[in-house]
Short mmCIF file of C-alpha atoms in Angstrom, two decimals:
data_model
loop_
_atom_site.label_atom_id
_atom_site.label_comp_id
_atom_site.label_asym_id
_atom_site.label_seq_id
_atom_site.Cartn_x
_atom_site.Cartn_y
_atom_site.Cartn_z
CA MET A 263 -32.83 0.88 29.22
CA THR A 264 -35.18 -1.74 27.79
CA ALA A 265 -34.94 -4.48 30.40
CA GLU A 266 -38.07 -5.00 32.46
CA ARG A 267 -38.27 -4.74 36.21
CA PRO A 268 -38.21 -8.26 37.72
CA ALA A 269 -41.39 -9.67 39.24
CA HIS A 270 -41.83 -9.59 42.99
CA PRO A 271 -40.73 -12.96 44.41
CA SER A 272 -43.23 -14.93 46.44
CA PHE A 273 -42.51 -15.61 50.09
CA ALA A 274 -41.85 -19.26 49.21
CA GLN A 275 -39.27 -18.25 46.59
CA ALA A 276 -37.50 -15.94 49.02
CA PHE A 277 -37.68 -18.58 51.78
CA ALA A 278 -35.97 -21.11 49.48
CA TYR A 279 -33.18 -18.65 48.74
CA TRP A 280 -32.58 -17.73 52.41
CA LEU A 281 -32.47 -21.44 53.28
CA LYS A 282 -29.92 -22.06 50.53
CA LEU A 283 -27.88 -19.08 51.73
CA GLY A 284 -27.74 -20.56 55.23
CA PHE A 285 -25.93 -23.61 53.86
CA ILE A 286 -23.48 -21.84 51.51
CA SER A 287 -22.57 -18.72 53.54
CA PHE A 288 -18.90 -19.54 54.04
CA GLY A 289 -16.03 -17.07 53.95
CA GLY A 290 -16.86 -14.71 56.81
CA PRO A 291 -18.83 -11.46 56.41
CA ALA A 292 -16.96 -10.35 53.28
CA GLY A 293 -17.66 -13.64 51.51
CA GLN A 294 -21.27 -13.76 52.71
CA ILE A 295 -21.97 -10.20 51.56
CA ALA A 296 -20.34 -10.96 48.20
CA ILE A 297 -22.59 -14.02 47.78
CA MET A 298 -25.71 -11.95 48.51
CA HIS A 299 -24.59 -9.14 46.22
CA GLN A 300 -23.99 -11.48 43.31
CA GLU A 301 -27.33 -13.22 43.73
CA LEU A 302 -29.68 -10.44 44.87
CA VAL A 303 -28.22 -7.43 43.02
CA GLU A 304 -26.68 -8.90 39.87
CA ARG A 305 -28.63 -12.05 39.07
CA ARG A 306 -32.12 -11.79 40.57
CA ARG A 307 -32.20 -7.95 40.74
CA TRP A 308 -34.41 -7.95 43.83
CA ILE A 309 -32.58 -4.82 45.05
CA SER A 310 -30.36 -2.22 43.38
CA GLU A 311 -26.73 -1.71 44.27
CA GLN A 312 -27.28 1.66 45.93
CA ARG A 313 -30.10 0.35 48.10
CA PHE A 314 -28.04 -2.77 48.91
CA LEU A 315 -25.07 -0.66 50.02
CA HIS A 316 -27.33 1.75 51.88
CA ALA A 317 -28.67 -1.13 53.96
CA LEU A 318 -25.18 -2.57 54.41
CA ASN A 319 -23.77 0.71 55.70
CA TYR A 320 -26.48 0.77 58.36
CA CYS A 321 -25.78 -2.83 59.36
CA MET A 322 -22.06 -2.07 59.67
CA LEU A 323 -22.85 0.57 62.29
CA LEU A 324 -24.65 -1.97 64.48
CA PRO A 325 -23.32 -4.48 66.97
CA GLY A 326 -23.83 -7.99 65.67
CA PRO A 327 -23.08 -9.90 62.44
CA GLU A 328 -23.59 -7.45 59.59
CA ALA A 329 -24.15 -10.14 56.92
CA GLN A 330 -26.97 -11.76 58.89
CA GLN A 331 -28.48 -8.35 59.62
CA LEU A 332 -28.26 -7.42 55.93
CA ALA A 333 -30.16 -10.57 54.99
CA THR A 334 -32.76 -9.71 57.65
CA TYR A 335 -33.07 -6.15 56.28
CA ILE A 336 -33.59 -7.26 52.67
CA GLY A 337 -35.99 -10.01 53.73
CA TRP A 338 -37.96 -7.39 55.70
CA LEU A 339 -38.09 -5.04 52.72
CA LEU A 340 -39.40 -7.81 50.49
CA HIS A 341 -41.93 -9.52 52.76
CA ARG A 342 -42.49 -7.43 55.86
CA THR A 343 -41.69 -8.73 59.34
CA ARG A 344 -42.11 -12.42 58.50
CA GLY A 345 -39.65 -12.01 55.61
CA GLY A 346 -37.04 -10.43 57.87
CA ILE A 347 -37.44 -13.10 60.53
CA ALA A 348 -37.24 -15.91 57.94
CA ALA A 349 -34.09 -14.46 56.34
CA GLY A 350 -32.35 -13.85 59.66
CA VAL A 351 -33.25 -17.20 61.22
CA LEU A 352 -32.37 -19.26 58.15
CA PHE A 353 -29.02 -17.49 57.92
CA VAL A 354 -27.95 -19.09 61.22
CA LEU A 355 -30.15 -22.17 61.68
CA PRO A 356 -28.17 -24.59 59.45
CA SER A 357 -24.96 -23.50 61.17
CA LEU A 358 -26.51 -24.13 64.60
CA PHE A 359 -27.42 -27.73 63.74
CA ILE A 360 -24.03 -28.36 62.12
CA LEU A 361 -22.18 -26.91 65.11
CA ILE A 362 -24.20 -28.96 67.59
CA GLY A 363 -23.21 -32.09 65.66
CA LEU A 364 -19.54 -31.12 65.40
CA SER A 365 -19.45 -30.02 69.04
CA TRP A 366 -20.83 -33.39 70.12
CA LEU A 367 -18.19 -35.23 68.09
CA TYR A 368 -15.48 -33.05 69.59
CA MET A 369 -16.63 -33.28 73.22
CA ALA A 370 -17.29 -37.04 72.99
CA TRP A 371 -14.30 -38.09 70.90
CA GLY A 372 -11.80 -35.24 71.18
CA SER A 373 -9.42 -37.33 73.26
CA VAL A 374 -9.14 -40.02 70.56
CA PRO A 375 -5.59 -39.80 69.09
CA LEU A 376 -6.86 -39.31 65.53
CA VAL A 377 -9.09 -36.37 66.53
CA ALA A 378 -6.43 -34.97 68.87
CA GLY A 379 -3.93 -35.02 66.00
CA LEU A 380 -6.39 -33.18 63.77
CA PHE A 381 -6.84 -30.39 66.30
CA TYR A 382 -3.10 -30.28 67.01
CA GLY A 383 -2.71 -28.95 63.48
CA ILE A 384 -5.79 -26.75 63.50
CA LYS A 385 -4.86 -24.78 66.66
CA PRO A 386 -1.75 -23.13 65.15
CA ALA A 387 -3.80 -22.26 62.06
CA VAL A 388 -6.36 -20.51 64.27
CA THR A 389 -3.55 -18.37 65.71
CA ALA A 390 -2.54 -17.35 62.19
CA LEU A 391 -6.18 -16.67 61.27
CA VAL A 392 -6.67 -14.32 64.23
CA LEU A 393 -3.41 -12.50 63.43
CA HIS A 394 -4.57 -12.17 59.82
CA ALA A 395 -7.89 -10.76 61.05
CA ALA A 396 -6.02 -8.12 63.07
CA TRP A 397 -4.06 -7.16 59.96
CA ARG A 398 -7.21 -7.02 57.78
CA VAL A 399 -9.12 -4.83 60.21
CA GLY A 400 -6.08 -2.67 60.93
CA SER A 401 -5.32 -2.03 57.27
CA ARG A 402 -8.79 -0.51 56.90
CA ALA A 403 -9.24 1.11 60.29
CA LEU A 404 -5.90 2.71 61.19
CA ARG A 405 -5.61 5.77 58.97
CA ASN A 406 -3.83 8.30 61.20
CA ARG A 407 -1.74 8.57 64.36
CA TRP A 408 -4.77 8.97 66.63
CA GLN A 409 -6.27 5.71 65.44
CA TRP A 410 -2.93 3.93 65.82
CA ALA A 411 -2.68 5.33 69.35
CA VAL A 412 -6.14 4.06 70.27
CA ALA A 413 -5.25 0.61 68.94
CA ALA A 414 -1.99 0.57 70.91
CA LEU A 415 -3.66 1.74 74.14
CA ALA A 416 -6.41 -0.87 73.74
CA PHE A 417 -3.76 -3.57 73.36
CA VAL A 418 -1.93 -2.41 76.49
CA ALA A 419 -5.17 -2.14 78.44
CA ILE A 420 -6.28 -5.70 77.76
CA PHE A 421 -2.83 -7.34 77.61
CA ALA A 422 -1.05 -5.71 80.55
CA LEU A 423 -3.92 -4.35 82.68
CA GLN A 424 -6.52 -7.07 81.98
CA ALA A 425 -9.11 -4.35 81.44
CA PRO A 426 -12.60 -5.68 80.61
CA PHE A 427 -13.58 -5.42 76.97
CA PRO A 428 -16.72 -3.27 77.58
CA LEU A 429 -14.56 -0.67 79.36
CA ILE A 430 -12.19 -0.53 76.39
CA VAL A 431 -15.14 -0.04 74.02
CA LEU A 432 -16.56 2.78 76.15
CA ALA A 433 -13.18 4.51 76.45
CA ALA A 434 -12.65 4.36 72.69
CA ALA A 435 -16.14 5.69 72.00
CA LEU A 436 -15.58 8.56 74.44
CA THR A 437 -12.29 9.40 72.72
CA GLY A 438 -13.99 9.53 69.34
CA TRP A 439 -16.80 11.68 70.75
CA LEU A 440 -14.37 14.17 72.33
CA ALA A 441 -12.14 14.44 69.25
CA PRO A 442 -14.39 13.71 66.27
CA GLN A 443 -12.14 15.49 63.78
CA ARG A 444 -9.40 12.94 64.55
CA PHE A 445 -11.67 10.01 63.79
CA HIS A 446 -13.44 11.12 60.64
CA SER A 447 -14.15 8.24 58.28
CA SER A 448 -15.39 8.50 54.75
CA GLY A 449 -17.43 5.33 55.14
CA GLY A 450 -16.75 1.85 54.03
CA HIS A 451 -18.70 0.97 50.90
CA GLY A 452 -18.96 3.80 48.52
CA LYS A 453 -21.94 4.60 46.37
CA ALA A 454 -22.52 2.80 43.17
CA GLY A 455 -22.67 4.87 40.08
CA GLY A 456 -23.51 4.49 36.44
CA ALA A 457 -26.41 2.87 34.63
CA HIS A 458 -27.83 -0.42 35.78
CA LEU A 459 -30.62 -2.80 34.91
CA PRO A 460 -33.85 -1.96 36.74
CA ALA A 461 -34.28 -3.72 40.07
CA LEU A 462 -37.40 -4.59 42.00
CA ILE A 463 -36.29 -2.27 44.83
CA ASP A 464 -34.51 0.33 42.72
CA ASP A 465 -32.67 3.55 43.55
CA ASP A 466 -35.81 5.65 43.13
CA THR A 467 -38.31 3.09 44.45
CA PRO A 468 -40.20 4.60 47.41
CA ALA A 469 -40.14 2.71 50.66
CA PRO A 470 -43.01 0.18 50.78
CA ALA A 471 -45.88 0.96 53.13
CA HIS A 472 -44.67 -1.43 55.84
CA ALA A 473 -41.22 0.21 55.80
CA ARG A 474 -42.48 3.72 56.65
CA PHE A 475 -42.00 4.89 60.19
CA ARG A 476 -45.05 4.87 62.45
CA TRP A 477 -44.97 5.29 66.22
CA PRO A 478 -47.53 2.51 66.91
CA ARG A 479 -45.37 0.05 65.00
CA PHE A 480 -42.25 1.29 66.81
CA TRP A 481 -43.74 0.53 70.23
CA LEU A 482 -45.17 -2.77 69.00
CA VAL A 483 -41.77 -4.01 67.80
CA LEU A 484 -40.03 -2.84 70.97
CA GLY A 485 -42.67 -4.41 73.17
CA ALA A 486 -42.55 -7.72 71.29
CA HIS A 487 -38.77 -7.84 71.67
CA LEU A 488 -38.97 -7.19 75.40
CA ILE A 489 -41.62 -9.89 75.78
CA LEU A 490 -39.49 -12.40 73.87
CA TRP A 491 -36.40 -11.56 75.95
CA LEU A 492 -38.09 -11.27 79.34
CA GLY A 493 -40.32 -14.30 78.72
CA ALA A 494 -37.42 -16.56 77.81
CA MET A 495 -35.33 -15.25 80.72
CA ALA A 496 -38.21 -15.77 83.18
CA LEU A 497 -38.71 -19.32 81.93
CA LEU A 498 -35.03 -20.15 82.47
CA LEU A 499 -35.06 -18.59 85.94
CA ALA A 500 -38.20 -20.53 86.88
CA MET A 501 -36.82 -23.85 85.63
CA PHE A 502 -33.16 -23.64 86.67
CA GLY A 503 -32.86 -20.75 89.15
CA GLN A 504 -30.75 -17.60 89.14
CA GLN A 505 -27.51 -19.55 89.59
CA GLY A 506 -28.41 -22.03 86.87
CA VAL A 507 -26.03 -22.35 83.95
CA LEU A 508 -28.65 -21.48 81.32
CA ALA A 509 -29.79 -18.32 83.10
CA GLN A 510 -26.18 -17.18 83.49
CA MET A 511 -25.48 -17.90 79.83
CA ALA A 512 -28.62 -16.04 78.75
CA TRP A 513 -27.60 -12.92 80.68
CA PHE A 514 -23.94 -13.07 79.65
CA PHE A 515 -24.61 -13.51 75.94
CA SER A 516 -27.32 -10.84 75.99
CA LYS A 517 -24.56 -8.44 77.02
CA ALA A 518 -22.11 -9.91 74.50
CA ALA A 519 -24.63 -9.32 71.70
CA MET A 520 -24.46 -5.57 72.36
CA LEU A 521 -20.64 -5.49 72.11
CA THR A 522 -19.92 -7.13 68.76
CA PHE A 523 -18.73 -3.96 67.03
CA GLY A 524 -16.10 -4.80 64.45
CA GLY A 525 -17.09 -8.42 63.91
CA ALA A 526 -16.82 -11.64 65.86
CA TYR A 527 -13.09 -11.38 66.47
CA ALA A 528 -13.70 -8.18 68.42
CA VAL A 529 -16.07 -9.79 70.93
CA LEU A 530 -14.15 -13.06 71.32
CA PRO A 531 -11.88 -11.62 74.04
CA TYR A 532 -14.98 -10.64 76.02
CA VAL A 533 -16.47 -14.11 75.52
CA PHE A 534 -13.15 -15.63 76.55
CA GLN A 535 -12.96 -13.52 79.71
CA GLY A 536 -16.47 -14.49 80.74
CA ALA A 537 -16.83 -18.08 79.52
CA VAL A 538 -13.31 -19.35 80.26
CA GLU A 539 -11.92 -17.22 83.08
CA GLN A 540 -14.98 -16.03 85.00
CA HIS A 541 -17.60 -18.79 84.66
CA GLN A 542 -15.17 -21.58 83.64
CA TRP A 543 -17.72 -23.17 81.33
CA LEU A 544 -14.89 -24.48 79.16
CA SER A 545 -11.09 -24.48 79.02
CA ALA A 546 -8.84 -22.24 76.94
CA ALA A 547 -7.89 -25.21 74.75
CA GLN A 548 -11.56 -26.02 74.14
CA MET A 549 -12.20 -22.37 73.26
CA MET A 550 -9.49 -22.45 70.60
CA ASP A 551 -10.80 -25.69 69.14
CA GLY A 552 -14.29 -24.16 69.06
CA LEU A 553 -13.04 -21.21 67.04
CA ALA A 554 -11.63 -23.67 64.52
CA LEU A 555 -15.04 -25.38 64.28
CA GLY A 556 -16.71 -22.00 63.81
CA GLU A 557 -14.35 -21.13 60.97
CA THR A 558 -15.25 -24.31 59.05
CA THR A 559 -19.05 -24.03 59.19
CA PRO A 560 -21.41 -21.75 57.23
CA GLY A 561 -22.99 -18.75 58.89
CA PRO A 562 -21.46 -15.83 60.81
CA LEU A 563 -18.31 -16.52 62.82
CA ILE A 564 -20.06 -15.30 65.96
CA MET A 565 -21.82 -18.69 65.79
CA VAL A 566 -18.81 -19.92 67.74
CA VAL A 567 -20.82 -18.84 70.80
CA SER A 568 -23.14 -21.78 70.07
CA TYR A 569 -20.16 -24.09 70.55
CA VAL A 570 -19.28 -22.25 73.76
CA GLY A 571 -22.81 -22.91 74.99
CA PHE A 572 -22.64 -26.59 74.00
CA ALA A 573 -19.28 -27.09 75.69
CA GLY A 574 -20.52 -25.29 78.80
CA GLY A 575 -23.67 -27.39 78.97
CA TRP A 576 -21.66 -30.58 78.46
CA ASN A 577 -18.95 -29.70 81.00
CA THR A 578 -21.33 -28.58 83.73
CA ALA A 579 -23.68 -31.54 83.13
CA PHE A 580 -26.57 -29.54 84.59
CA LEU A 581 -29.06 -32.20 83.45
CA GLY A 582 -27.05 -35.06 84.97
CA PRO A 583 -24.19 -37.25 83.74
CA HIS A 584 -26.41 -39.27 81.39
CA ALA A 585 -27.83 -36.33 79.44
CA LEU A 586 -24.68 -34.54 78.29
CA LEU A 587 -25.77 -34.27 74.65
CA LEU A 588 -29.16 -32.86 75.62
CA ALA A 589 -27.55 -30.39 78.03
CA GLY A 590 -25.10 -29.24 75.37
CA ALA A 591 -27.74 -28.88 72.64
CA LEU A 592 -30.09 -26.98 74.96
CA ALA A 593 -27.33 -24.61 76.07
CA ALA A 594 -26.26 -24.03 72.45
CA ALA A 595 -29.84 -23.16 71.49
CA VAL A 596 -30.23 -20.78 74.46
CA VAL A 597 -26.96 -19.00 73.70
CA THR A 598 -27.85 -18.63 70.01
CA TYR A 599 -31.30 -17.24 70.86
CA PHE A 600 -30.03 -14.54 73.22
CA THR A 601 -27.07 -13.64 70.99
CA PHE A 602 -29.11 -13.04 67.83
CA LEU A 603 -32.36 -11.67 69.26
CA PRO A 604 -31.03 -8.05 69.40
CA SER A 605 -30.08 -8.20 65.70
CA PHE A 606 -33.74 -8.58 64.75
CA LEU A 607 -34.66 -5.65 67.00
CA PHE A 608 -32.06 -3.38 65.39
CA ILE A 609 -33.37 -4.13 61.88
CA LEU A 610 -37.12 -4.19 62.52
CA LEU A 611 -36.97 -1.14 64.79
CA GLY A 612 -34.37 0.92 62.92
CA GLY A 613 -35.21 -0.07 59.35
CA PRO A 614 -38.00 2.50 58.90
CA PHE A 615 -35.63 5.27 60.04
CA ILE A 616 -33.06 4.16 57.47
CA GLU A 617 -35.63 3.86 54.69
CA SER A 618 -36.68 7.47 55.31
CA THR A 619 -33.53 8.58 53.49
CA HIS A 620 -31.56 6.92 50.72
CA GLY A 621 -28.39 8.93 51.26
CA LYS A 622 -25.19 7.09 52.14
CA LEU A 623 -24.59 6.59 55.88
CA GLN A 624 -21.24 7.63 57.37
CA PHE A 625 -19.31 6.01 60.18
CA THR A 626 -19.55 8.17 63.24
CA ALA A 627 -16.37 9.21 65.04
CA PRO A 628 -17.07 7.07 68.15
CA LEU A 629 -17.61 3.98 66.04
CA THR A 630 -14.44 4.68 64.07
CA ALA A 631 -12.53 4.91 67.35
CA ILE A 632 -14.09 1.63 68.54
CA THR A 633 -12.95 -0.06 65.33
CA ALA A 634 -9.41 1.17 65.97
CA ALA A 635 -9.51 -0.23 69.51
CA VAL A 636 -10.72 -3.54 68.13
CA VAL A 637 -7.41 -3.94 66.27
CA GLY A 638 -5.47 -3.91 69.54
CA VAL A 639 -7.95 -6.30 71.15
CA ILE A 640 -7.69 -8.80 68.29
CA LEU A 641 -3.88 -8.63 68.37
CA ASN A 642 -4.00 -9.52 72.06
CA LEU A 643 -6.21 -12.50 71.23
CA ALA A 644 -3.70 -13.70 68.62
CA LEU A 645 -0.86 -13.54 71.17
CA PHE A 646 -2.97 -15.36 73.74
CA PHE A 647 -3.73 -18.17 71.30
CA ALA A 648 -0.06 -18.34 70.26
CA TRP A 649 1.01 -18.72 73.90
CA HIS A 650 -1.43 -21.57 74.58
CA THR A 651 -0.50 -23.29 71.31
CA LEU A 652 3.28 -23.01 71.40
CA TRP A 653 3.73 -23.34 75.17
CA PRO A 654 0.76 -25.54 76.20
CA GLY A 655 2.49 -26.38 79.50
CA GLY A 656 3.33 -22.76 80.35
CA TRP A 657 6.58 -20.85 79.90
CA GLN A 658 8.49 -23.56 81.78
CA GLY A 659 7.18 -26.27 79.46
CA ARG A 660 8.63 -27.36 76.15
CA PHE A 661 8.21 -25.30 72.99
CA GLU A 662 6.06 -26.94 70.30
CA TRP A 663 8.29 -26.57 67.24
CA LEU A 664 5.99 -28.53 64.97
CA ALA A 665 3.02 -26.35 65.93
CA ALA A 666 5.16 -23.27 65.25
CA LEU A 667 5.98 -24.54 61.75
CA ILE A 668 2.28 -25.19 61.04
CA ALA A 669 1.40 -21.67 62.27
CA LEU A 670 4.12 -20.17 60.07
CA ALA A 671 2.93 -22.10 57.02
CA ALA A 672 -0.67 -21.03 57.67
CA ALA A 673 0.42 -17.39 58.03
CA VAL A 674 2.34 -17.55 54.73
CA ALA A 675 -0.70 -19.07 53.00
CA LEU A 676 -2.97 -16.31 54.36
CA PHE A 677 -0.71 -13.26 54.04
CA ARG A 678 1.45 -14.10 51.03
CA TYR A 679 -0.79 -16.30 48.87
CA GLN A 680 -4.20 -15.08 50.16
CA ARG A 681 -5.63 -18.56 50.52
CA GLY A 682 -9.12 -19.04 51.91
CA VAL A 683 -9.92 -20.08 55.47
CA ILE A 684 -11.25 -23.55 54.63
CA PRO A 685 -8.17 -24.74 52.65
CA VAL A 686 -5.84 -23.42 55.37
CA ILE A 687 -7.81 -25.18 58.13
CA LEU A 688 -7.97 -28.47 56.19
CA ALA A 689 -4.27 -28.43 55.28
CA SER A 690 -3.30 -27.63 58.86
CA GLY A 691 -5.51 -30.43 60.19
CA LEU A 692 -3.84 -32.85 57.77
CA ALA A 693 -0.44 -31.66 58.98
CA GLY A 694 -1.57 -32.37 62.55
CA LEU A 695 -2.58 -35.90 61.57
CA LEU A 696 0.79 -36.47 59.90
CA SER A 697 2.48 -35.26 63.09
CA LEU A 698 1.21 -38.43 64.78
CA LEU A 699 3.80 -40.33 62.72
CA PHE A 700 6.63 -38.42 64.42
CA GLN A 701 5.41 -38.90 67.99
#
């Protein structure tokens, strides 16, 4: 092997890359991870494949968006805490600004016939996208009868019994803990093998000094996180009170951040239960439209919570009727802050533990059981969206045949021809606009 090890990038070079990644990270976690792998492992060789997958396997065990956490982890390895914070923040910041702009256009002009026609076509496509997500997760997660049973029971629990999502997660985890042999998983991203060009952080590169575990640093990171969380929460309580919309959002999305096992689609039912049914920050139709907006912007899909915050701030008008945009933007920023803050804690606190061994991490039995339950939960979400799309006036209302045809075409494009999310959303929106000609 004659190739030289690449030079260590400066913080400015890494910062430029993380900023670029924030604008091009389309395609969900699989696409985002593929983009990082191609750039960081193959082209720049900042990290070897084994170390990349080692970090990814850890991130997949955590609640939260694994692609954003992976970027945070690699940024932390390269440039200490400031590198991790820069990578993680820049992964979501462009998406936040884009979503605030799109959310404002939707909330202000969504009733205009042209915009309404666009979303008439997008809503059925969202139903197909959620169903496709259930199939994708299920094809990987359901490997034996026990896992199928957990998925089926989770579906019944949330569909027929209206069980809260956290209870379903706890029940699945308990099942996996009691019967671990039934939920053994060989892990998701096997180990790379064979020769490779030397990387800056290579297979045999020892953990840098800042990545070695030390108890003083552990307590410092934990304390800083608590200060950031408690300080922000105290500020919201002092300014708006315990019953204020922002304080309620901060508390709700702090809990939601701890439940995002299995990706954004897994936590959406919990967000729906709380934001739509319990707090009534937005309507079911607005929630579906927000998911469509989230699918068409860069960044992790869980960024849809920023739209939920914007819509909630706009609808509640907690700053008065003449400051709707400011209320929405402020709520979106608050929701994003409390949703992603735990992800930085998991990486900066747990990273030194993970760097202490370079062996491949395995999925634990409880987490495997949770992933199986997630399949049933996502399927319920797909049925819920289908009901609100095809029977918008309830079972006694008329059936939307045109919406059904758009949903069917989107499903064929996703399942049969494996088209990407963006083309399916755009084509469905165009079909919705054309539907105006027949009304």
